[in-house]
mmCIF file of C-alpha atoms in Angstrom:
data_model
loop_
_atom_site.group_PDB
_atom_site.id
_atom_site.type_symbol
_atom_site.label_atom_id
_atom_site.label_comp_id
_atom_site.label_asym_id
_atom_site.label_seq_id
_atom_site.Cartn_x
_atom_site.Cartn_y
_atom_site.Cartn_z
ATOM 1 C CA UNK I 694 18.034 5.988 -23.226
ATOM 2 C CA UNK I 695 19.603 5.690 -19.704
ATOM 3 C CA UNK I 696 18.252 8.896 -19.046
ATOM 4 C CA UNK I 697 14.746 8.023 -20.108
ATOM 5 C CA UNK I 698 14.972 4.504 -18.008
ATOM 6 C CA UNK I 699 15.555 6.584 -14.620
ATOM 7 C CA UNK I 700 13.115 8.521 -15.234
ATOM 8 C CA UNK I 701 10.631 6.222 -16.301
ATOM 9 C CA UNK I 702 10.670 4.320 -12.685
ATOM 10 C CA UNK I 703 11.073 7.698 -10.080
ATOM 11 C CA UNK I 704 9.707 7.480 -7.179
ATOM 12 C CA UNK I 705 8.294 10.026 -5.641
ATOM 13 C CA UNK I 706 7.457 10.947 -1.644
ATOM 14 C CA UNK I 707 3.551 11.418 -1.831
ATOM 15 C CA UNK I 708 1.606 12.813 1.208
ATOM 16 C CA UNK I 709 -0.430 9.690 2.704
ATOM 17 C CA UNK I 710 -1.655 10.829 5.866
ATOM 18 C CA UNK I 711 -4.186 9.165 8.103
ATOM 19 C CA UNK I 712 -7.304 12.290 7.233
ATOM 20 C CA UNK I 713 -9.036 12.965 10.199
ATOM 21 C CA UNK I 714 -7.244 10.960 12.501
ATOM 22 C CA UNK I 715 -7.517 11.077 16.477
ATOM 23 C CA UNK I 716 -4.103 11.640 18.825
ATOM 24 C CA UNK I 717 -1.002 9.825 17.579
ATOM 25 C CA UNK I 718 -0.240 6.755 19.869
ATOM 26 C CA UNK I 719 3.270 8.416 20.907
ATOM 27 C CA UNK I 720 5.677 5.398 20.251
ATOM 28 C CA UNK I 721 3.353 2.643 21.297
ATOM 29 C CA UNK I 722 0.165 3.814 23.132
ATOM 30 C CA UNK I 723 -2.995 3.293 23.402
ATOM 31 C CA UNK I 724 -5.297 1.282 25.891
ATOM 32 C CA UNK I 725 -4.789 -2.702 26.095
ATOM 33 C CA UNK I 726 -8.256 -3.642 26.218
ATOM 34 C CA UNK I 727 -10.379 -4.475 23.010
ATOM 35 C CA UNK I 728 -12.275 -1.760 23.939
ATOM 36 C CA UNK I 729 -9.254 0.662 23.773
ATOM 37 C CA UNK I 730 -10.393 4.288 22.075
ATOM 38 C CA UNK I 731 -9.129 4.832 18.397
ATOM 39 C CA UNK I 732 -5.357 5.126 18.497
ATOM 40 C CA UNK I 733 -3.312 6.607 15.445
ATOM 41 C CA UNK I 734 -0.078 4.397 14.575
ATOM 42 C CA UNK I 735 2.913 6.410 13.138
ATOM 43 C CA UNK I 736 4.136 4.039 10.101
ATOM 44 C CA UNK I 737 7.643 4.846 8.486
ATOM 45 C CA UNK I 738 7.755 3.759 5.129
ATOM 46 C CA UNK I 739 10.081 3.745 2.019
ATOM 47 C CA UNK I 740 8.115 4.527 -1.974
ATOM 48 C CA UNK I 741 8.276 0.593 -3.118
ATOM 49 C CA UNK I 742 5.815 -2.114 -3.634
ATOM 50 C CA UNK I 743 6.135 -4.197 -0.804
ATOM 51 C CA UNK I 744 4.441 -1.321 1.620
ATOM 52 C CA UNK I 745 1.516 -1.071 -0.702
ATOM 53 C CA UNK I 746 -0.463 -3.589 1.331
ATOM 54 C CA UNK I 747 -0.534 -1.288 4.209
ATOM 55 C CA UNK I 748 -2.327 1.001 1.837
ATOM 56 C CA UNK I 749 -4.722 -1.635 1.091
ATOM 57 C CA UNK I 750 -5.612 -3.011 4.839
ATOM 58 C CA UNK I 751 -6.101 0.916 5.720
ATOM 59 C CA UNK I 752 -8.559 1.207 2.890
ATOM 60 C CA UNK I 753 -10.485 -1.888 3.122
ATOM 61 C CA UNK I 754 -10.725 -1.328 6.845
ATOM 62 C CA UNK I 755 -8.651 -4.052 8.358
ATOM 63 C CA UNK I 756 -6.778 -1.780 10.839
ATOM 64 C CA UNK I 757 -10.319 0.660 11.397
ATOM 65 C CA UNK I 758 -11.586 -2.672 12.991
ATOM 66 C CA UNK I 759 -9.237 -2.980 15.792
ATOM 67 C CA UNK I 760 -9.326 0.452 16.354
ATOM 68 C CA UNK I 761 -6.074 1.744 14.454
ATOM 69 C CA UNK I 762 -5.625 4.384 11.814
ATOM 70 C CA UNK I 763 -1.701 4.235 10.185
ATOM 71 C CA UNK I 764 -0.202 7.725 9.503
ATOM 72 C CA UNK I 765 1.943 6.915 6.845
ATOM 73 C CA UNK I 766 5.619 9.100 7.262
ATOM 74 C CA UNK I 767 7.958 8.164 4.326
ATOM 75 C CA UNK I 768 11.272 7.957 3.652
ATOM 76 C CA UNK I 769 14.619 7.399 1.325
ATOM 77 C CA UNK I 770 15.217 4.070 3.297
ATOM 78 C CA UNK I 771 14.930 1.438 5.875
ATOM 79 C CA UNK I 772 18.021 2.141 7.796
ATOM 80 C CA UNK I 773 17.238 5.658 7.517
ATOM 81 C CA UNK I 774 13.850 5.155 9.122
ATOM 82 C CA UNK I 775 15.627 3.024 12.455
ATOM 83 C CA UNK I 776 16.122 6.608 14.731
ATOM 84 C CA UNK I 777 12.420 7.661 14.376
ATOM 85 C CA UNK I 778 11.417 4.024 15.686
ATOM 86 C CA UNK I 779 14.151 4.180 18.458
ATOM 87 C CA UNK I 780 13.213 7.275 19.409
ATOM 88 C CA UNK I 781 9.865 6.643 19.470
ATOM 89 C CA UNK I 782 8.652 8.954 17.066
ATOM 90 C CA UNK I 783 7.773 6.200 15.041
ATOM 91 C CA UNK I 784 5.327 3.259 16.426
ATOM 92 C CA UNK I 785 6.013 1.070 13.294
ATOM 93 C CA UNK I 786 8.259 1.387 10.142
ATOM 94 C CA UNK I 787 9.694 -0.898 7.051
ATOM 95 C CA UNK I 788 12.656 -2.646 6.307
ATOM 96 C CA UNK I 789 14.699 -6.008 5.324
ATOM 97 C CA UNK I 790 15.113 -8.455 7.635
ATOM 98 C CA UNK I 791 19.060 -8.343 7.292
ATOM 99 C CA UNK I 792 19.186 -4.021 8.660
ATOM 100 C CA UNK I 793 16.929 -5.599 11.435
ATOM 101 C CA UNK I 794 20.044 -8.395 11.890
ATOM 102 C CA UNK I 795 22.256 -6.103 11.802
ATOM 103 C CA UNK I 796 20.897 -3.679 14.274
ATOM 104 C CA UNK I 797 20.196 -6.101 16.855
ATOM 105 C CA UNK I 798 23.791 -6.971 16.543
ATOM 106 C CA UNK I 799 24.845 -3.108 16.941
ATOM 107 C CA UNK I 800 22.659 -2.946 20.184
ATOM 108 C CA UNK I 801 19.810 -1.508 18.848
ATOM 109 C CA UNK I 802 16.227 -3.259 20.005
ATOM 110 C CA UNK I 803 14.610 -3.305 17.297
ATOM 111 C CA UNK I 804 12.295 -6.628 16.476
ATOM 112 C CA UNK I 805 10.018 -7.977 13.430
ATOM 113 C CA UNK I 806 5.982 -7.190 14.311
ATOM 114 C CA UNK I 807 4.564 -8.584 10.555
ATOM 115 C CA UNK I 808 5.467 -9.764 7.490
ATOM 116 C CA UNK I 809 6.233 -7.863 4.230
ATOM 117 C CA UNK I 810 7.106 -9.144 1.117
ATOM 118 C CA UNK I 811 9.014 -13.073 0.253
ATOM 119 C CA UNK I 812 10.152 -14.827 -2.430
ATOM 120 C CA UNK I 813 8.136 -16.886 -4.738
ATOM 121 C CA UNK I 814 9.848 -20.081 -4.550
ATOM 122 C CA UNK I 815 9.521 -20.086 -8.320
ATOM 123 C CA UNK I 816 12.821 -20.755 -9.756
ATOM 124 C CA UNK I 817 11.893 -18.700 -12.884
ATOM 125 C CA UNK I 818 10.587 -15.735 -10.999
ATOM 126 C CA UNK I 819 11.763 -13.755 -7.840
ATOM 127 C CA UNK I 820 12.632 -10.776 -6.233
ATOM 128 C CA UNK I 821 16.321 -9.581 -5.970
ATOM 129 C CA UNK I 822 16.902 -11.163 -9.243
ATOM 130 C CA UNK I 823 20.427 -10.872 -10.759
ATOM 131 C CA UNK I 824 20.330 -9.263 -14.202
ATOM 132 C CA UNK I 825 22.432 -8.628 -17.441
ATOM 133 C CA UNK I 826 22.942 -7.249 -20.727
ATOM 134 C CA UNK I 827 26.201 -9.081 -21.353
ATOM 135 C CA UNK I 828 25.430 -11.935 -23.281
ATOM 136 C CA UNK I 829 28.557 -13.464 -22.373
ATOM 137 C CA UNK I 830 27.276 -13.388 -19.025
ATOM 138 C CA UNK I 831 25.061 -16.635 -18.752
ATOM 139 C CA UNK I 832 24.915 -17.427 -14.922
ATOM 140 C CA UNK I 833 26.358 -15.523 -11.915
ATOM 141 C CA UNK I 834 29.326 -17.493 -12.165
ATOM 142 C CA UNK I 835 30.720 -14.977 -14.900
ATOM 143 C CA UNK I 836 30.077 -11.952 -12.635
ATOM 144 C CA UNK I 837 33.758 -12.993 -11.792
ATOM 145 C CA UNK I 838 36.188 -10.186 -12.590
ATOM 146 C CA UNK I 839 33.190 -8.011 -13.243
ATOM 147 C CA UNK I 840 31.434 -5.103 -11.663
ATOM 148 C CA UNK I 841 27.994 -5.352 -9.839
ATOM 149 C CA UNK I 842 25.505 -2.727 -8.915
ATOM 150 C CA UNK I 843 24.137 -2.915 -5.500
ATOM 151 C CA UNK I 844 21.649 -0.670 -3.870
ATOM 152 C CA UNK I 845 23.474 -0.940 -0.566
ATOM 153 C CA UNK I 846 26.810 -2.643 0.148
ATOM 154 C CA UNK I 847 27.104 -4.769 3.400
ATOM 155 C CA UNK I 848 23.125 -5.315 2.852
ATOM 156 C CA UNK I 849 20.399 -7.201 1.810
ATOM 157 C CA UNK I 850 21.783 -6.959 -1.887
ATOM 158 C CA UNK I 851 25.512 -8.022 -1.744
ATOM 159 C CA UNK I 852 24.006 -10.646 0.096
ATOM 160 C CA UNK I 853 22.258 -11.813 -2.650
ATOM 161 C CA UNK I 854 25.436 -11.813 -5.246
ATOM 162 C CA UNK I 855 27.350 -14.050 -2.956
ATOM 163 C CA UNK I 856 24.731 -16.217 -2.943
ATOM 164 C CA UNK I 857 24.173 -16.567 -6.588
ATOM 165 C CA UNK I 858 27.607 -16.355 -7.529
ATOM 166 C CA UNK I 859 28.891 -19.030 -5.028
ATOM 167 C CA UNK I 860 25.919 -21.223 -6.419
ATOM 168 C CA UNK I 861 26.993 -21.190 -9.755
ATOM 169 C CA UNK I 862 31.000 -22.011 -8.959
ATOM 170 C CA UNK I 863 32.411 -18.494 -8.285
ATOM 171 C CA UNK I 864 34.448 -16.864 -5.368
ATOM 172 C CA UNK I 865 31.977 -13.769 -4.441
ATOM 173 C CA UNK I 866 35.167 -12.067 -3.289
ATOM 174 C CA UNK I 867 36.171 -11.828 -7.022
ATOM 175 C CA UNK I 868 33.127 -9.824 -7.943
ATOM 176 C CA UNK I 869 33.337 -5.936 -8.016
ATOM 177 C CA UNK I 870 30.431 -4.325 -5.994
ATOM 178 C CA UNK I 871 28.805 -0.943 -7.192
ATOM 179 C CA UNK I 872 26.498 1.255 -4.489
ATOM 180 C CA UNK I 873 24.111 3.043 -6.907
ATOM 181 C CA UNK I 874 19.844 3.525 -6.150
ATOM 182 C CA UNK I 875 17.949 1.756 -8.228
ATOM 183 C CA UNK I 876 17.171 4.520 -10.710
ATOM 184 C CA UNK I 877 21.116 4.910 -11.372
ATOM 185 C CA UNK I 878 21.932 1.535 -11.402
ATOM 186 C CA UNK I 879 19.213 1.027 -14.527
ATOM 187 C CA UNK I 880 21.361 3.869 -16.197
ATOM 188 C CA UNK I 881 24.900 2.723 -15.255
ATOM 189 C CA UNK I 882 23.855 -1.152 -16.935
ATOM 190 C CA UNK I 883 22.090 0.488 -19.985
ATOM 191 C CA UNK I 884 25.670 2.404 -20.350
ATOM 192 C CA UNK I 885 27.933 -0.727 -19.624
ATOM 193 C CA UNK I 886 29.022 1.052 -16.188
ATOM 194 C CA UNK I 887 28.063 -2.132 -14.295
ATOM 195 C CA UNK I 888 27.940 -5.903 -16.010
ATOM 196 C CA UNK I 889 24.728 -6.555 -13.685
ATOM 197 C CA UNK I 890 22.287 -5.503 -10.945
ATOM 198 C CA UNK I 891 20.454 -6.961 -8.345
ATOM 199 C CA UNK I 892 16.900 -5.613 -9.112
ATOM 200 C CA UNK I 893 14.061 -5.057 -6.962
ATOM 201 C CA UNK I 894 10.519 -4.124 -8.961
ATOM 202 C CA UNK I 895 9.486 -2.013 -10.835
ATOM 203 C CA UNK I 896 13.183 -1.918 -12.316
ATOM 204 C CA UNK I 897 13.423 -5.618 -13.105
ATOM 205 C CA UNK I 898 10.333 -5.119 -14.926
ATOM 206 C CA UNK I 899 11.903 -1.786 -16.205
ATOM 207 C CA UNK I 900 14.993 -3.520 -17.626
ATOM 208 C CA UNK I 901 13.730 -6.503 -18.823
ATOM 209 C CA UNK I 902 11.960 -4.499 -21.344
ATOM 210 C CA UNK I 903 15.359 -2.869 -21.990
ATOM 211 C CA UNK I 904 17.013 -5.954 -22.787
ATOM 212 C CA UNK I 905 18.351 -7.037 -19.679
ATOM 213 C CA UNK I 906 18.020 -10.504 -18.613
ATOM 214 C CA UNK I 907 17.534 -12.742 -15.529
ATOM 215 C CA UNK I 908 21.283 -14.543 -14.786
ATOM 216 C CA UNK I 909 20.261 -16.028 -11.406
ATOM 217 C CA UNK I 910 17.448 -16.226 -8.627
ATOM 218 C CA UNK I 911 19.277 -15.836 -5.876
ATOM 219 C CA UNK I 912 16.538 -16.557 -3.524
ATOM 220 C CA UNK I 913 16.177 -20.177 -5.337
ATOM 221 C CA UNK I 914 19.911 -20.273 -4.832
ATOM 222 C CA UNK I 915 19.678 -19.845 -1.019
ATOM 223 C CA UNK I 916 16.985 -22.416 -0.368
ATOM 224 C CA UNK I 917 14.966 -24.215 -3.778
ATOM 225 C CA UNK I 918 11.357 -23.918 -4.044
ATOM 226 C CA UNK I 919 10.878 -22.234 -0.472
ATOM 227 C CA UNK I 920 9.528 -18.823 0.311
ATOM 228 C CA UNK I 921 11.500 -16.424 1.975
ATOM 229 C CA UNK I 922 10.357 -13.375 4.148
ATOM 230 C CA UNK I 923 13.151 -10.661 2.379
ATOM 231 C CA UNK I 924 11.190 -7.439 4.326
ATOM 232 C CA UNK I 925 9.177 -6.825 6.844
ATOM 233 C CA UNK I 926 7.222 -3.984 9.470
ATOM 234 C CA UNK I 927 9.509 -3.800 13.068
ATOM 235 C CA UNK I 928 9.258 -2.336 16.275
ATOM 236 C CA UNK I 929 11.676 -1.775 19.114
ATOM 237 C CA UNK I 930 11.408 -4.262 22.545
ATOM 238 C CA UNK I 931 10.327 -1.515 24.404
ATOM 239 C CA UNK I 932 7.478 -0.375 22.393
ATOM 240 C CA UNK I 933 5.861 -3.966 22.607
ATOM 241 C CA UNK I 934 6.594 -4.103 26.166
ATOM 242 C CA UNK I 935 4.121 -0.728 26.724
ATOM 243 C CA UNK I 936 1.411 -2.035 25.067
ATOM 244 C CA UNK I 937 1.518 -5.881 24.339
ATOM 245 C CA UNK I 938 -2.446 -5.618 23.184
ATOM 246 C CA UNK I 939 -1.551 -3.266 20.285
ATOM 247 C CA UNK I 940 1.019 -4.689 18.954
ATOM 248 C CA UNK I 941 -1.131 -7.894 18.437
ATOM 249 C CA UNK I 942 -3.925 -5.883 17.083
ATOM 250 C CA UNK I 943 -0.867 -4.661 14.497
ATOM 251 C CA UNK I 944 0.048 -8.252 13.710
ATOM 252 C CA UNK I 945 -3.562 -9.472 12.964
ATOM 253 C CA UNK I 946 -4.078 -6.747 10.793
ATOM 254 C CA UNK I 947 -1.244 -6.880 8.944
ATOM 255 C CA UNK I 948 -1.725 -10.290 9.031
ATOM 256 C CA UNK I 949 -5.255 -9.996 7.444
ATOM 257 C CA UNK I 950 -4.130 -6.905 4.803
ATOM 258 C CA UNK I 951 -0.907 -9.851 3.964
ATOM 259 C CA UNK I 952 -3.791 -12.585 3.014
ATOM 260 C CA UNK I 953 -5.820 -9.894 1.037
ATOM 261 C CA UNK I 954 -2.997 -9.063 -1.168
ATOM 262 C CA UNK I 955 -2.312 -12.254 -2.060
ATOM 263 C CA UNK I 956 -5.732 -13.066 -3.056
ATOM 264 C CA UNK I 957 -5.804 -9.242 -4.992
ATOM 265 C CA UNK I 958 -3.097 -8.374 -6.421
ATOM 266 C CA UNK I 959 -4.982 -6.162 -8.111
ATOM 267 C CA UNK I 960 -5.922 -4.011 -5.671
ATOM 268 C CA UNK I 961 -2.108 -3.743 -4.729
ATOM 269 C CA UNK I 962 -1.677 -1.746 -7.961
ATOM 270 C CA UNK I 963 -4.368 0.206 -7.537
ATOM 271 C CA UNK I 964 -2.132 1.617 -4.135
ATOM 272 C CA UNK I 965 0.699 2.335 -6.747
ATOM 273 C CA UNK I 966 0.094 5.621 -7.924
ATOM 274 C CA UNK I 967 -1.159 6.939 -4.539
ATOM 275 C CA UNK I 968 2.709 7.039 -3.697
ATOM 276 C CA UNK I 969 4.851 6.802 -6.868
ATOM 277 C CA UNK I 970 4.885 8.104 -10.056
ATOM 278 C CA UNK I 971 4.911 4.829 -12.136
ATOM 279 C CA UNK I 972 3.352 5.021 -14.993
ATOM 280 C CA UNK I 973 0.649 3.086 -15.117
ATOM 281 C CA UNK I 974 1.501 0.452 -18.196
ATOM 282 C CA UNK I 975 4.401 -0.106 -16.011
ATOM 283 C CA UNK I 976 1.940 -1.270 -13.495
ATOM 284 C CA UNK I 977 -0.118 -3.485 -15.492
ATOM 285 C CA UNK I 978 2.950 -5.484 -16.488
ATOM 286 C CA UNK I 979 4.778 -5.589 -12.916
ATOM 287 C CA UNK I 980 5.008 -9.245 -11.025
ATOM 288 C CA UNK I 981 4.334 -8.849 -7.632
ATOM 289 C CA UNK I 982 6.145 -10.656 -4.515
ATOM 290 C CA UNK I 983 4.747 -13.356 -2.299
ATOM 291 C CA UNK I 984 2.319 -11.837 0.935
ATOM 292 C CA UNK I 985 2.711 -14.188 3.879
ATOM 293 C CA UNK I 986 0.050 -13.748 6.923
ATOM 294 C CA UNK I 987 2.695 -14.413 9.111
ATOM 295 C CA UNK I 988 6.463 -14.658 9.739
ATOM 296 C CA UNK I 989 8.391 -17.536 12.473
ATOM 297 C CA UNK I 990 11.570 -17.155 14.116
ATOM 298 C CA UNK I 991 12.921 -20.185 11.744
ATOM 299 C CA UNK I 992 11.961 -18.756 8.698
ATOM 300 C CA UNK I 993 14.505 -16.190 8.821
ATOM 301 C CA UNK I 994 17.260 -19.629 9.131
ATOM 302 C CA UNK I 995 18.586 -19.855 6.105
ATOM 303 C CA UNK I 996 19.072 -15.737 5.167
ATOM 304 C CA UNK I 997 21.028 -15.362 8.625
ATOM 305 C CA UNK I 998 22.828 -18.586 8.349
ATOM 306 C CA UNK I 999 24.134 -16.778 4.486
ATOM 307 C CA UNK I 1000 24.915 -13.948 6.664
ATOM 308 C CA UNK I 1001 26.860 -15.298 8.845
ATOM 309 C CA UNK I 1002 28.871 -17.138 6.157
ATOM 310 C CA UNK I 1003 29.322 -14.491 3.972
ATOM 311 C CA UNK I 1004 30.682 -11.822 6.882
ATOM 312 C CA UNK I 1005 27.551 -9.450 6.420
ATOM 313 C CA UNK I 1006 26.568 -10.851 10.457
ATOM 314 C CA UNK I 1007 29.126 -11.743 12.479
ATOM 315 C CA UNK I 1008 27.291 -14.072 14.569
ATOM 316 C CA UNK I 1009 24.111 -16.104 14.418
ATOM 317 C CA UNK I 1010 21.231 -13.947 15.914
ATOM 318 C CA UNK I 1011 18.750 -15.027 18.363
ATOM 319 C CA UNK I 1012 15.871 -15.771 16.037
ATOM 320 C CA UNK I 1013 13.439 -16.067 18.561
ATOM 321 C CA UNK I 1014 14.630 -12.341 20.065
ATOM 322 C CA UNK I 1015 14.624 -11.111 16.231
ATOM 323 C CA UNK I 1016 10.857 -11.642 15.413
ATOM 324 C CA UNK I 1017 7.750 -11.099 17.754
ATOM 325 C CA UNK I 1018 5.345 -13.345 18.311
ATOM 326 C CA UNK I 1019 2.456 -11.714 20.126
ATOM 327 C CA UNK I 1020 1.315 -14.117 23.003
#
């Protein structure tokens, strides 16, 4: 079974190139008028859901109208994807806000151009749920003692379990943490290896239907009923500071792609299979995140606040130096 439950959600690296497109923009160029020839963006991008609205603003035309084709480039990760930005290579590429924390605070410049995926501010539904088999395990209180799978440690995700756990009356520092992807964290909880994960779709969807079940919404945890920008598209300072005029042509079509989703999911999953091999009943059934038009420096408050408190920052960023707002 455990076996059958990796498989069953592997992603695979899919060629999505940009066709016929004209000369790549080399780290940021490209003309700053709004007459500015067609300019090809170099996008870095990891196989999950969240970047499937990219997909969809390419195809409906949302970026063709300002004069941008995306080239998509993809990879295993969002911290793996940093050097091609820094470099340059990259104009554009995907991660979670907390990597983008963390680099700023390692002296890297990178900053938030657009919105990805939030939290629902459902309390019943969210991303980065905490799940279990366990039914002794009723809350994320009982994680004490017990072992935890994490996608990354120091992260996004071990964020999240001190979160929940501290919410429901435990001391985070008594929980075991377990770096495993997502595919082997599904089969080290089907074979007891780990009490609980912190999922990310498809493989909440995945293990819900293999008897796993939600213990805690972390999310909810870390501020009720609000939504929460978790990932997001980011650039370096320097890149911005060539060309000022693209980058806001990048923010109000990502901005405009954000508000489509929202209103289709549909046409979300329809982007699915271009660039992963999920089958497609898995599809069908799979809850989608929250696709805001727009992120603020204060939005980002309460998940740096937790990571300050919780040693994954050391110090409170400069919120206003950590997201871009185009003048």
């Amino acid at each position: 079974m455990a076996a059958a439950l990796a498989g069953s959600v592997s992603l695979t690296l899919a060629a999505c190139g940009g066709g016929d497109a004209p000369e790549a923009a080399g780290g940021g160029g490209g003309s700053s008028t709004g007459s500015a020839e067609p300019v090809t963006v170099e996008v870095g991008v990891i196989p999950v859901i969240d970047v499937a609205v990219l997909y969809v603003g390419q195809e409906e035309g949302f970026f063709a109208d300002r004069g941008i084709t995306l080239n998509f480039n993809t990879g295993q990760g969002g911290a793996a994807l940093v050097p091609s930005v820094v470099s340059g290579e990259y104009d554009i590429a995907f991660s979670n806000v907390i990597s983008i924390m963390q680099a700023r605070e390692q002296g890297l410049p990178l900053t938030i151009v657009g919105p990805a995926a939030a939290s629902t501010g459902d309390a019943d539904f969210g991303i980065n749920m905490l799940m279990a088999v366990d039914p002794a395990i009723q809350d994320a209180g009982d994680l004490v003692g017990r072992t935890v799978g994490v996608n990354t440690l120091n992260n996004l995700s071990e964020l999240m379990v001190d979160v929940a756990v501290e919410a429901a009356g435990g001391d985070p520092e008594e929980v075991k943490l377990a770096e495993l992807s997502f595919p082997d964290q599904l089969v080290a909880l089907a074979s007891g290896d780990i009490d609980a994960f912190v999922c990310a779709e498809p493989f909440c969807s995945t293990a819900a239907a293999n008897g796993a079940r939600v213990i805690a919404n972390p999310y909810d945890d870390l501020a009720p009923g609000e939504q929460i920008t978790a990932s997001v598209y980011f650039s370096t300072e320097q890149a911005i500071a060539e060309d000022p005029e693209l980058f806001a042509r990048l923010q109000e079509a990502i901005a405009e792609s954000q508000a489509y989703a929202a209103a289709n999911p549909d046409a979300v999953k329809a982007q699915l299979p271009n660039y992963t091999q999920l089958a497609p009943e898995l599809i069908a059934e799979l809850r989608l995140p929250e696709f805001r038009e727009s992120i603020e420096p204060e939005d980002l408050g309460p998940m740096a606040d937790a990571a300050v408190r919780f040693g994954i920052l050391e110090e409170e960023p400069v919120l206003d130096e950590v997201v871009y707002v185009a003048d």
